[in-house]
Tab-separated table of C-alpha atoms in Angstrom:
chain	number	residue	atom	x	y	z
A	2	MET	CA	0.000	0.000	0.000
A	3	SER	CA	2.762	2.411	0.936
A	4	GLY	CA	4.624	1.420	-2.230
A	5	SER	CA	1.672	2.358	-4.496
A	6	LYS	CA	1.103	5.568	-2.617
A	7	SER	CA	4.735	6.613	-3.035
A	8	SER	CA	4.647	5.997	-6.768
A	9	SER	CA	1.385	7.909	-7.313
A	10	ASP	CA	2.159	10.970	-5.188
A	11	PRO	CA	5.266	12.747	-6.478
A	12	GLU	CA	5.298	15.132	-3.493
A	13	LEU	CA	5.558	12.342	-0.931
A	14	LYS	CA	9.162	12.054	0.246
A	15	ALA	CA	11.007	8.790	0.825
A	16	GLU	CA	11.247	9.538	4.552
A	17	ASP	CA	7.456	9.972	4.745
A	18	VAL	CA	6.952	6.648	2.980
A	19	GLU	CA	9.206	4.964	5.506
A	20	LYS	CA	7.191	6.491	8.376
A	21	ILE	CA	3.942	5.273	6.794
A	22	ASP	CA	5.437	1.790	6.467
A	23	HIS	CA	6.288	1.765	10.159
A	24	VAL	CA	2.822	2.985	11.184
A	25	ALA	CA	0.963	0.619	8.875
A	26	SER	CA	2.913	-2.458	9.910
A	27	PRO	CA	2.032	-3.960	13.298
A	28	ALA	CA	4.868	-4.286	15.777
A	29	PRO	CA	6.450	-7.750	15.646
A	30	ASP	CA	5.549	-8.360	19.301
A	31	ALA	CA	2.206	-6.510	19.233
A	32	HIS	CA	0.124	-9.500	20.373
A	33	TYR	CA	2.387	-10.220	23.357
A	34	ASP	CA	2.123	-8.552	26.745
A	35	PRO	CA	4.759	-5.762	26.662
A	36	ARG	CA	5.713	-6.567	30.260
A	37	PHE	CA	6.355	-10.188	29.274
A	38	VAL	CA	8.477	-9.081	26.319
A	39	LYS	CA	10.468	-6.587	28.399
A	40	LYS	CA	11.068	-9.069	31.225
A	41	THR	CA	12.192	-11.788	28.815
A	42	LEU	CA	14.551	-9.465	26.927
A	43	ARG	CA	16.078	-8.305	30.206
A	44	MET	CA	16.647	-11.929	31.221
A	45	ILE	CA	18.253	-12.692	27.846
A	46	ASP	CA	20.446	-9.590	28.128
A	47	LEU	CA	21.724	-10.683	31.528
A	48	ARG	CA	22.391	-14.221	30.336
A	49	LEU	CA	24.048	-13.320	27.013
A	50	ILE	CA	25.845	-9.997	27.240
A	51	PRO	CA	27.999	-10.191	30.420
A	52	ILE	CA	29.489	-13.642	29.732
A	53	MET	CA	29.975	-12.906	26.015
A	54	GLY	CA	31.555	-9.544	26.780
A	55	LEU	CA	33.867	-11.035	29.391
A	56	LEU	CA	35.016	-13.799	27.044
A	57	TYR	CA	35.672	-11.374	24.195
A	58	ALA	CA	37.484	-8.986	26.541
A	59	ILE	CA	39.893	-11.750	27.513
A	60	ALA	CA	40.313	-12.645	23.821
A	61	LEU	CA	41.171	-9.047	22.974
A	62	VAL	CA	43.561	-8.756	25.915
A	63	ASP	CA	45.327	-12.011	24.975
A	64	ARG	CA	45.495	-10.919	21.328
A	65	THR	CA	47.084	-7.534	22.048
A	66	ASN	CA	49.105	-8.649	25.069
A	67	MET	CA	52.261	-8.293	22.980
A	68	GLY	CA	52.420	-4.540	23.563
A	69	ILE	CA	52.340	-4.952	27.339
A	70	ALA	CA	54.760	-7.896	27.328
A	71	ARG	CA	57.127	-5.913	25.109
A	72	THR	CA	57.113	-2.980	27.518
A	73	ALA	CA	57.534	-5.343	30.466
A	74	GLY	CA	60.786	-6.832	29.128
A	75	MET	CA	59.944	-9.403	26.427
A	76	GLU	CA	61.586	-7.243	23.758
A	77	LYS	CA	64.951	-7.535	25.495
A	78	ASP	CA	64.562	-11.189	26.562
A	79	LEU	CA	63.637	-12.454	23.075
A	80	GLN	CA	65.590	-9.810	21.129
A	81	LEU	CA	62.460	-8.487	19.418
A	82	TYR	CA	64.296	-5.237	18.698
A	83	ILE	CA	66.176	-6.970	15.850
A	84	GLY	CA	64.740	-5.972	12.462
A	85	GLU	CA	60.936	-6.287	12.299
A	86	ARG	CA	60.665	-9.217	14.715
A	87	TYR	CA	58.084	-7.515	16.910
A	88	SER	CA	55.851	-6.571	13.967
A	89	ILE	CA	56.139	-10.088	12.475
A	90	ALA	CA	55.336	-11.782	15.783
A	91	SER	CA	52.314	-9.496	16.169
A	92	MET	CA	51.173	-9.979	12.573
A	93	ILE	CA	51.548	-13.757	12.248
A	94	TYR	CA	48.611	-14.300	14.595
A	95	PHE	CA	46.238	-12.852	12.010
A	96	VAL	CA	47.057	-15.314	9.195
A	97	PRO	CA	45.246	-18.349	10.739
A	98	TYR	CA	42.747	-15.946	12.322
A	99	VAL	CA	41.613	-14.891	8.838
A	100	LEU	CA	41.778	-18.336	7.200
A	101	PHE	CA	39.700	-20.162	9.844
A	102	GLN	CA	36.804	-17.662	10.114
A	103	ILE	CA	34.306	-19.258	7.709
A	104	PRO	CA	35.109	-22.891	8.711
A	105	GLY	CA	34.734	-21.811	12.342
A	106	ASN	CA	31.248	-20.379	11.849
A	107	ILE	CA	30.154	-23.473	9.926
A	108	MET	CA	31.404	-25.686	12.802
A	109	LEU	CA	29.415	-23.545	15.244
A	110	ARG	CA	26.155	-25.113	14.048
A	111	VAL	CA	27.691	-28.603	14.078
A	112	LEU	CA	29.131	-28.456	17.605
A	113	GLY	CA	26.587	-26.134	19.198
A	114	ALA	CA	27.453	-22.840	20.863
A	115	ARG	CA	28.521	-24.233	24.267
A	116	TRP	CA	31.048	-26.774	22.986
A	117	HIS	CA	32.286	-24.480	20.235
A	118	LEU	CA	32.967	-21.565	22.604
A	119	THR	CA	34.533	-23.820	25.244
A	120	ILE	CA	37.004	-25.361	22.774
A	121	CYS	CA	37.934	-21.934	21.418
A	122	VAL	CA	38.439	-20.325	24.836
A	123	ALA	CA	40.360	-23.185	26.468
A	124	GLY	CA	42.507	-23.588	23.340
A	125	TRP	CA	43.658	-20.013	23.125
A	126	GLY	CA	44.112	-19.925	26.914
A	127	ALA	CA	46.591	-22.792	26.576
A	128	ALA	CA	48.386	-20.898	23.776
A	129	GLN	CA	48.567	-17.767	25.934
A	130	LEU	CA	49.882	-19.846	28.832
A	131	GLY	CA	52.550	-21.251	26.536
A	132	MET	CA	53.755	-17.728	25.750
A	133	GLY	CA	54.866	-17.461	29.359
A	134	PHE	CA	57.415	-20.251	28.792
A	135	VAL	CA	58.909	-19.257	25.428
A	136	THR	CA	62.688	-18.826	25.301
A	137	ASN	CA	63.145	-17.512	21.767
A	138	TRP	CA	61.415	-15.562	19.022
A	139	GLY	CA	60.446	-18.681	16.997
A	140	GLN	CA	58.568	-20.264	19.905
A	141	LEU	CA	56.711	-16.990	20.424
A	142	CYS	CA	55.556	-17.049	16.773
A	143	VAL	CA	54.298	-20.654	17.152
A	144	CYS	CA	52.222	-19.658	20.189
A	145	ARG	CA	50.836	-16.678	18.281
A	146	VAL	CA	49.768	-18.939	15.392
A	147	LEU	CA	47.952	-21.287	17.813
A	148	LEU	CA	46.305	-18.270	19.417
A	149	GLY	CA	45.023	-17.207	15.991
A	150	ILE	CA	43.644	-20.661	15.177
A	151	PHE	CA	41.569	-20.936	18.357
A	152	GLU	CA	40.382	-17.331	18.349
A	153	ALA	CA	39.327	-17.496	14.675
A	154	GLY	CA	35.996	-19.186	15.366
A	155	PHE	CA	35.253	-17.196	18.491
A	156	PHE	CA	34.343	-13.570	17.712
A	157	PRO	CA	32.162	-14.308	14.649
A	158	ALA	CA	30.373	-16.951	16.720
A	159	LEU	CA	29.611	-14.421	19.460
A	160	VAL	CA	28.258	-11.858	17.006
A	161	TYR	CA	26.236	-14.490	15.151
A	162	ILE	CA	24.704	-15.842	18.380
A	163	ILE	CA	23.773	-12.390	19.716
A	164	THR	CA	22.118	-11.284	16.454
A	165	THR	CA	19.861	-14.366	16.391
A	166	TRP	CA	18.129	-13.293	19.618
A	167	TYR	CA	17.061	-9.710	18.787
A	168	LYS	CA	15.238	-7.626	16.203
A	169	ARG	CA	17.402	-5.636	13.812
A	170	HIS	CA	17.139	-2.289	15.578
A	171	GLU	CA	17.763	-3.771	19.016
A	172	VAL	CA	21.153	-5.173	18.032
A	173	GLN	CA	23.665	-2.319	18.143
A	174	LYS	CA	23.063	-1.378	21.800
A	175	ARG	CA	23.604	-5.028	22.762
A	176	LEU	CA	26.733	-5.334	20.647
A	177	ALA	CA	27.955	-2.046	22.115
A	178	VAL	CA	27.468	-3.183	25.721
A	179	PHE	CA	29.132	-6.487	24.870
A	180	TYR	CA	32.044	-4.582	23.308
A	181	ILE	CA	32.189	-2.031	26.161
A	182	VAL	CA	32.917	-4.859	28.599
A	183	SER	CA	35.945	-5.690	26.468
A	184	ILE	CA	36.960	-1.996	26.324
A	185	VAL	CA	36.878	-1.709	30.117
A	186	ILE	CA	38.862	-4.885	30.753
A	187	GLY	CA	41.174	-4.216	27.812
A	188	GLY	CA	41.760	-0.659	28.962
A	189	PHE	CA	42.868	-1.830	32.395
A	190	SER	CA	44.891	-4.704	30.954
A	191	PRO	CA	48.086	-2.603	30.932
A	192	ILE	CA	47.654	-2.004	34.678
A	193	LEU	CA	47.085	-5.742	35.189
A	194	GLY	CA	50.153	-6.333	33.056
A	195	MET	CA	52.174	-3.988	35.259
A	196	ALA	CA	50.981	-5.769	38.381
A	197	SER	CA	52.020	-9.145	36.984
A	198	MET	CA	55.460	-8.211	35.668
A	199	VAL	CA	57.068	-9.885	38.627
A	200	GLY	CA	57.305	-13.681	38.620
A	201	SER	CA	55.725	-15.680	35.834
A	202	GLY	CA	54.584	-12.641	33.893
A	203	SER	CA	51.295	-11.465	32.475
A	204	SER	CA	51.066	-14.275	29.881
A	205	LEU	CA	50.966	-16.958	32.597
A	206	LEU	CA	48.377	-15.078	34.614
A	207	LYS	CA	46.125	-14.360	31.639
A	208	GLY	CA	46.513	-17.888	30.274
A	209	CYS	CA	45.296	-19.400	33.542
A	210	ILE	CA	42.378	-16.952	33.736
A	211	THR	CA	41.378	-17.764	30.152
A	212	ILE	CA	41.386	-21.533	30.677
A	213	GLY	CA	39.191	-21.007	33.749
A	214	LEU	CA	36.788	-18.941	31.639
A	215	GLY	CA	36.594	-21.850	29.180
A	216	VAL	CA	34.966	-23.882	31.960
A	217	LEU	CA	32.668	-20.924	32.692
A	218	ALA	CA	31.665	-20.804	29.011
A	219	PHE	CA	30.666	-24.470	29.076
A	220	LEU	CA	28.518	-23.933	32.164
A	221	PHE	CA	26.820	-20.628	31.330
A	222	ALA	CA	27.142	-19.676	27.630
A	223	ALA	CA	23.799	-19.425	25.850
A	224	ASP	CA	22.985	-21.364	22.693
A	225	PHE	CA	20.681	-20.333	19.843
A	226	PRO	CA	17.055	-19.351	20.627
A	227	GLU	CA	15.581	-22.579	19.254
A	228	THR	CA	17.821	-24.813	21.416
A	229	SER	CA	18.643	-22.831	24.574
A	230	LYS	CA	17.366	-24.337	27.807
A	231	PHE	CA	17.330	-21.226	30.013
A	232	VAL	CA	14.101	-19.906	28.395
A	233	THR	CA	10.614	-21.358	28.745
A	234	GLU	CA	8.690	-22.598	25.725
A	235	ALA	CA	6.440	-19.522	25.872
A	236	GLN	CA	9.492	-17.255	25.897
A	237	ARG	CA	11.110	-19.208	23.062
A	238	LYS	CA	7.966	-18.863	20.910
A	239	MET	CA	7.774	-15.126	21.578
A	240	ILE	CA	11.466	-14.620	20.665
A	241	LEU	CA	11.153	-16.605	17.436
A	242	ASP	CA	7.883	-14.857	16.511
A	243	ARG	CA	9.559	-11.465	16.894
A	244	ILE	CA	12.486	-12.523	14.699
A	245	GLU	CA	10.170	-14.003	12.084
A	246	ALA	CA	8.098	-10.819	11.910
A	247	ASP	CA	11.199	-8.632	11.802
A	248	ARG	CA	13.269	-10.424	9.148
A	249	LYS	CA	11.641	-13.829	8.534
A	250	ASP	CA	14.650	-15.994	9.404
A	251	SER	CA	13.700	-17.531	12.747
A	252	VAL	CA	14.097	-21.015	11.262
A	253	PRO	CA	17.779	-21.860	10.544
A	254	ASP	CA	18.621	-22.890	6.992
A	255	PRO	CA	21.611	-25.206	6.459
A	256	PRO	CA	24.668	-23.710	4.703
A	257	THR	CA	25.393	-25.194	1.284
A	258	LEU	CA	28.211	-24.670	-1.203
A	259	LYS	CA	25.831	-22.767	-3.483
A	260	LYS	CA	24.905	-20.385	-0.663
A	261	VAL	CA	28.542	-19.881	0.314
A	262	ILE	CA	29.486	-19.011	-3.276
A	263	ALA	CA	26.507	-16.631	-3.584
A	264	VAL	CA	27.716	-14.693	-0.526
A	265	LEU	CA	31.339	-14.727	-1.681
A	266	ILE	CA	30.472	-13.135	-5.040
A	267	ASP	CA	28.172	-10.488	-3.524
A	268	PRO	CA	30.058	-7.150	-3.433
A	269	ILE	CA	27.910	-5.940	-0.527
A	270	SER	CA	29.358	-8.730	1.654
A	271	TRP	CA	32.865	-7.500	0.902
A	272	SER	CA	31.912	-3.864	1.484
A	273	PHE	CA	31.038	-4.744	5.080
A	274	GLY	CA	34.342	-6.600	5.363
A	275	LEU	CA	36.343	-3.634	4.056
A	276	MET	CA	34.556	-1.340	6.498
A	277	PHE	CA	35.445	-3.650	9.359
A	278	LEU	CA	39.067	-3.692	8.144
A	279	ALA	CA	39.040	0.110	8.277
A	280	THR	CA	37.554	-0.056	11.775
A	281	THR	CA	39.971	-2.589	13.248
A	282	MET	CA	43.043	-0.920	11.736
A	283	PRO	CA	43.136	1.956	14.289
A	284	ALA	CA	41.820	-0.290	17.085
A	285	TYR	CA	44.693	-2.748	16.672
A	286	ALA	CA	47.224	0.036	16.122
A	287	VAL	CA	46.264	1.562	19.466
A	288	GLY	CA	46.213	-1.841	21.161
A	289	PHE	CA	49.714	-2.742	19.978
A	290	PHE	CA	51.402	0.656	19.985
A	291	ILE	CA	49.800	2.893	22.625
A	292	THR	CA	52.439	2.092	25.233
A	293	PRO	CA	55.395	2.792	22.875
A	294	ILE	CA	53.699	6.052	21.810
A	295	LEU	CA	53.272	7.082	25.444
A	296	LEU	CA	56.892	6.160	26.173
A	297	SER	CA	57.933	8.432	23.299
A	298	MET	CA	56.204	11.311	25.086
A	299	GLY	CA	58.663	11.003	27.956
A	300	TRP	CA	56.693	9.016	30.503
A	301	SER	CA	58.155	6.075	32.407
A	302	VAL	CA	57.078	2.469	31.821
A	303	SER	CA	54.719	2.506	34.831
A	304	GLU	CA	53.239	5.865	33.818
A	305	ALA	CA	52.761	4.723	30.208
A	306	LEU	CA	50.902	1.593	31.345
A	307	LEU	CA	48.671	3.622	33.663
A	308	LEU	CA	47.957	6.284	31.024
A	309	SER	CA	46.838	3.592	28.561
A	310	ALA	CA	43.576	3.174	30.504
A	311	PRO	CA	41.824	6.624	30.374
A	312	PRO	CA	41.367	6.676	26.556
A	313	ALA	CA	39.523	3.367	26.892
A	314	GLY	CA	37.168	4.979	29.430
A	315	ALA	CA	36.324	7.772	27.000
A	316	SER	CA	35.704	5.295	24.175
A	317	MET	CA	33.334	3.337	26.419
A	318	ILE	CA	31.073	6.393	26.760
A	319	SER	CA	31.188	7.316	23.066
A	320	THR	CA	30.577	3.724	21.946
A	321	PHE	CA	27.330	3.437	23.859
A	322	ALA	CA	26.225	6.978	22.955
A	323	PHE	CA	26.579	6.309	19.225
A	324	ALA	CA	24.927	2.877	19.568
A	325	TRP	CA	21.963	4.471	21.346
A	326	LEU	CA	21.664	7.121	18.629
A	327	ALA	CA	21.912	4.519	15.863
A	328	ASP	CA	19.203	2.278	17.345
A	329	LYS	CA	17.015	5.269	18.229
A	330	THR	CA	17.163	6.779	14.730
A	331	LYS	CA	17.337	3.372	12.985
A	332	LYS	CA	20.261	4.704	10.959
A	333	ARG	CA	23.775	3.246	10.822
A	334	ALA	CA	25.849	4.882	8.069
A	335	PRO	CA	25.612	8.550	9.210
A	336	TRP	CA	26.794	7.759	12.737
A	337	LEU	CA	29.617	5.553	11.449
A	338	ALA	CA	30.766	8.435	9.230
A	339	VAL	CA	30.872	10.834	12.192
A	340	GLN	CA	33.075	8.394	14.112
A	341	ASN	CA	35.410	8.039	11.106
A	342	LEU	CA	35.916	11.817	11.149
A	343	ILE	CA	36.621	11.745	14.904
A	344	CYS	CA	39.260	9.052	14.345
A	345	ILE	CA	40.912	11.016	11.509
A	346	THR	CA	41.070	14.121	13.711
A	347	GLY	CA	42.695	12.158	16.534
A	348	LEU	CA	45.290	10.618	14.215
A	349	MET	CA	46.284	14.051	12.890
A	350	ILE	CA	46.620	15.468	16.397
A	351	THR	CA	48.706	12.531	17.662
A	352	GLY	CA	50.938	12.531	14.607
A	353	TYR	CA	51.561	16.202	14.043
A	354	THR	CA	51.303	18.138	17.295
A	355	ASN	CA	54.373	18.598	19.460
A	356	THR	CA	53.243	18.718	23.078
A	357	SER	CA	52.631	15.512	25.047
A	358	GLY	CA	49.238	16.732	26.272
A	359	THR	CA	47.801	17.321	22.809
A	360	ARG	CA	49.241	14.069	21.439
A	361	TYR	CA	47.672	12.218	24.372
A	362	PHE	CA	44.328	13.953	23.668
A	363	GLY	CA	44.621	12.681	20.088
A	364	LEU	CA	44.777	9.112	21.408
A	365	PHE	CA	41.435	9.737	23.160
A	366	LEU	CA	39.860	10.746	19.844
A	367	VAL	CA	41.367	7.788	17.968
A	368	ASN	CA	39.955	5.415	20.589
A	369	MET	CA	36.556	7.109	20.567
A	370	GLY	CA	36.319	7.101	16.779
A	371	ALA	CA	37.506	3.524	16.264
A	372	SER	CA	35.837	1.678	19.153
A	373	GLY	CA	32.263	2.680	18.402
A	374	CYS	CA	32.601	1.598	14.778
A	375	VAL	CA	33.235	-2.019	15.807
A	376	PRO	CA	29.665	-2.717	17.027
A	377	GLY	CA	28.419	-0.155	14.490
A	378	VAL	CA	29.715	-2.015	11.425
A	379	LEU	CA	28.622	-5.378	12.850
A	380	ALA	CA	25.091	-4.045	13.429
A	381	TYR	CA	25.056	-2.407	9.965
A	382	GLN	CA	25.985	-5.744	8.409
A	383	ALA	CA	23.542	-7.761	10.557
A	384	ASN	CA	20.656	-5.385	9.767
A	385	ASN	CA	21.036	-5.776	6.009
A	386	ILE	CA	21.095	-9.558	5.550
A	387	THR	CA	18.576	-12.343	6.098
A	388	SER	CA	18.788	-16.141	6.601
A	389	HIS	CA	21.032	-17.934	9.072
A	390	SER	CA	23.372	-19.304	6.435
A	391	LYS	CA	24.049	-15.891	4.895
A	392	ARG	CA	24.372	-14.339	8.364
A	393	ALA	CA	26.974	-16.920	9.395
A	394	ILE	CA	29.053	-16.560	6.218
A	395	THR	CA	28.818	-12.753	5.954
A	396	THR	CA	29.716	-12.346	9.624
A	397	ALA	CA	32.744	-14.593	9.118
A	398	ILE	CA	33.849	-12.587	6.052
A	399	THR	CA	33.416	-9.311	7.919
A	400	ILE	CA	35.441	-10.389	10.939
A	401	ALA	CA	38.062	-12.107	8.763
A	402	MET	CA	38.626	-8.783	7.017
A	403	GLY	CA	39.007	-7.274	10.471
A	404	GLY	CA	41.865	-9.729	10.957
A	405	ILE	CA	43.450	-8.403	7.763
A	406	GLY	CA	43.139	-4.974	9.365
A	407	GLY	CA	45.266	-6.385	12.181
A	408	ILE	CA	47.864	-7.613	9.691
A	409	PHE	CA	47.868	-4.192	8.028
A	410	ALA	CA	48.239	-2.395	11.375
A	411	THR	CA	51.180	-4.507	12.512
A	412	THR	CA	53.042	-4.102	9.210
A	413	VAL	CA	52.598	-0.368	8.562
A	414	TRP	CA	53.142	0.673	12.171
A	415	ARG	CA	56.840	-0.187	12.067
A	416	GLN	CA	59.483	-0.059	14.763
A	417	LYS	CA	61.767	2.050	12.561
A	418	ASP	CA	59.083	4.783	12.441
A	419	PHE	CA	59.165	5.224	16.227
A	420	PRO	CA	58.305	7.610	17.915
A	421	ARG	CA	55.618	9.226	15.687
A	422	TYR	CA	54.769	6.361	13.311
A	423	ILE	CA	53.800	8.806	10.540
A	424	PRO	CA	53.467	6.154	7.749
A	425	GLY	CA	51.188	4.127	10.030
A	426	ILE	CA	49.088	7.176	10.827
A	427	TRP	CA	48.580	7.984	7.130
A	428	ALA	CA	47.770	4.363	6.299
A	429	THR	CA	45.176	4.346	9.088
A	430	MET	CA	43.659	7.604	7.845
A	431	ALA	CA	43.490	6.159	4.317
A	432	CYS	CA	41.371	3.320	5.715
A	433	GLN	CA	39.000	5.845	7.296
A	434	PHE	CA	38.596	7.679	3.985
A	435	MET	CA	37.954	4.352	2.243
A	436	MET	CA	35.216	3.574	4.754
A	437	LEU	CA	33.593	6.974	4.180
A	438	ILE	CA	33.466	6.227	0.436
A	439	LEU	CA	31.992	2.757	1.035
A	440	LEU	CA	29.357	4.193	3.368
A	441	GLY	CA	28.381	6.641	0.631
A	442	VAL	CA	28.156	3.898	-2.020
A	443	ASN	CA	26.128	1.545	0.210
A	444	THR	CA	23.787	4.362	1.227
A	445	TYR	CA	23.080	5.117	-2.436
A	446	VAL	CA	22.588	1.431	-3.342
A	447	PHE	CA	20.362	0.633	-0.349
A	448	THR	CA	18.265	3.801	-0.774
A	449	ARG	CA	17.727	3.056	-4.473
A	450	ARG	CA	16.782	-0.577	-3.834
A	451	ASN	CA	14.351	0.435	-1.074
A	452	ARG	CA	12.725	2.988	-3.398
A	453	LEU	CA	12.381	0.495	-6.251
A	454	ARG	CA	10.810	-2.066	-3.915
A	455	ARG	CA	8.313	0.459	-2.509
A	456	GLU	CA	7.368	1.382	-6.061
A	457	ASN	CA	6.949	-2.346	-6.869
A	458	LYS	CA	9.624	-2.119	-9.555
A	459	CYS	CA	11.604	-5.063	-8.173
A	460	GLY	CA	11.015	-8.277	-6.249
A	461	PRO	CA	11.402	-8.743	-2.481
A	462	LEU	CA	14.755	-7.519	-1.207
A	463	GLU	CA	17.059	-10.270	0.092
A	464	ASN	CA	14.320	-12.698	-1.067
A	465	THR	CA	12.318	-11.671	1.986
A	466	GLU	CA	8.855	-10.149	1.699
A	467	GLY	CA	8.519	-6.884	3.651
A	468	PHE	CA	12.285	-6.453	4.112
A	469	PHE	CA	13.944	-3.066	3.576
A	470	TYR	CA	17.595	-2.166	3.988
A	471	THR	CA	18.780	-0.127	6.948
A	472	ILE	CA	20.618	2.999	5.800
């Protein structure tokens, strides 16, 4: 009805059509008691988000622990100052991390969420523990490769699981809270690293903690809505009804080779991946190089580790603020673009100002601009695809490209460019400009497709009746 109205009335704007669509369509949970819906969602939030956020926080800390370990003495002990050893040891993790993304998400459905997450967490915990016993640079690289293998199937699994429980415009706040937990723990990781310098070192401590969390994952991690046991049958039906009304993919469809190939040749899938690459590039650069940058400003090792935490606190606030705005306005691309500009500003300040205070302020802006884009891009991607098989494969592609962002960060932020890392800063800014271009292209494509569908000039978008892209 709204489609025919839009085509017959030339003065009716696209935004007005969208409002009519929302008014005319009943809410997905309209026939359920709102109190029942709210109570159930709160219960799901408490069961999913804290444990998922904690697990990912430990993954992120273990992944970027190299920067802390380097500051704490590993560079001297393993002679990482020779050539590009530090950058290579940091980068080599991402090779298996990228290669095992899609196989990992396919295995998620085979093993089930609990077993899959437990194997991933305990496996990378053992690899992190092993890093505490390495005696040379080669052994360190082996441990980093094992870390990448076990972490490969983890993050895409978390994102995939979370997005199966909620409607499209409820997702980014949840992903943001989940990611904020990792920001908080990751931000204080340098302080934890400082506290554990004595004795076995931070790798031993974090490895033991991670293996313990593997047991916790087996006991408490939630599965998919259709199989989880912590909800009642009435709650399960309500959750699946909401998903079906929102995007019509409450029933999982098995992945096939034909479906995998269809996703792999879809340029939109790769646009999300390139955006996530652009997002993770500054996030990894800060994770690996914030302590060396702070040391270059004249602070001591202890001061540099302590000063690594406040920028994470600022990014926690901005991440949730932008997620709230995105879900409230039901828009993704405009808010992502704003954060790209914040990140670019921070990079310029850190790279080209001369006083320690202004350079440190730049690190706040880089953190604030990069961190919020992580849940933002994931929500943008999740909002614009349907079917479980496509969601699993596209999520794996997106996060795999984020791993390539890690490879890029560790190769262009080079030791020989210390203390300002100007080539790395320009490479990171180039990624932000690329993302701005991709956001513009996707916005044009999605807006045009939505208009054509409302005017009945094309078939159902994403092969799903009633589906429209989120801009």
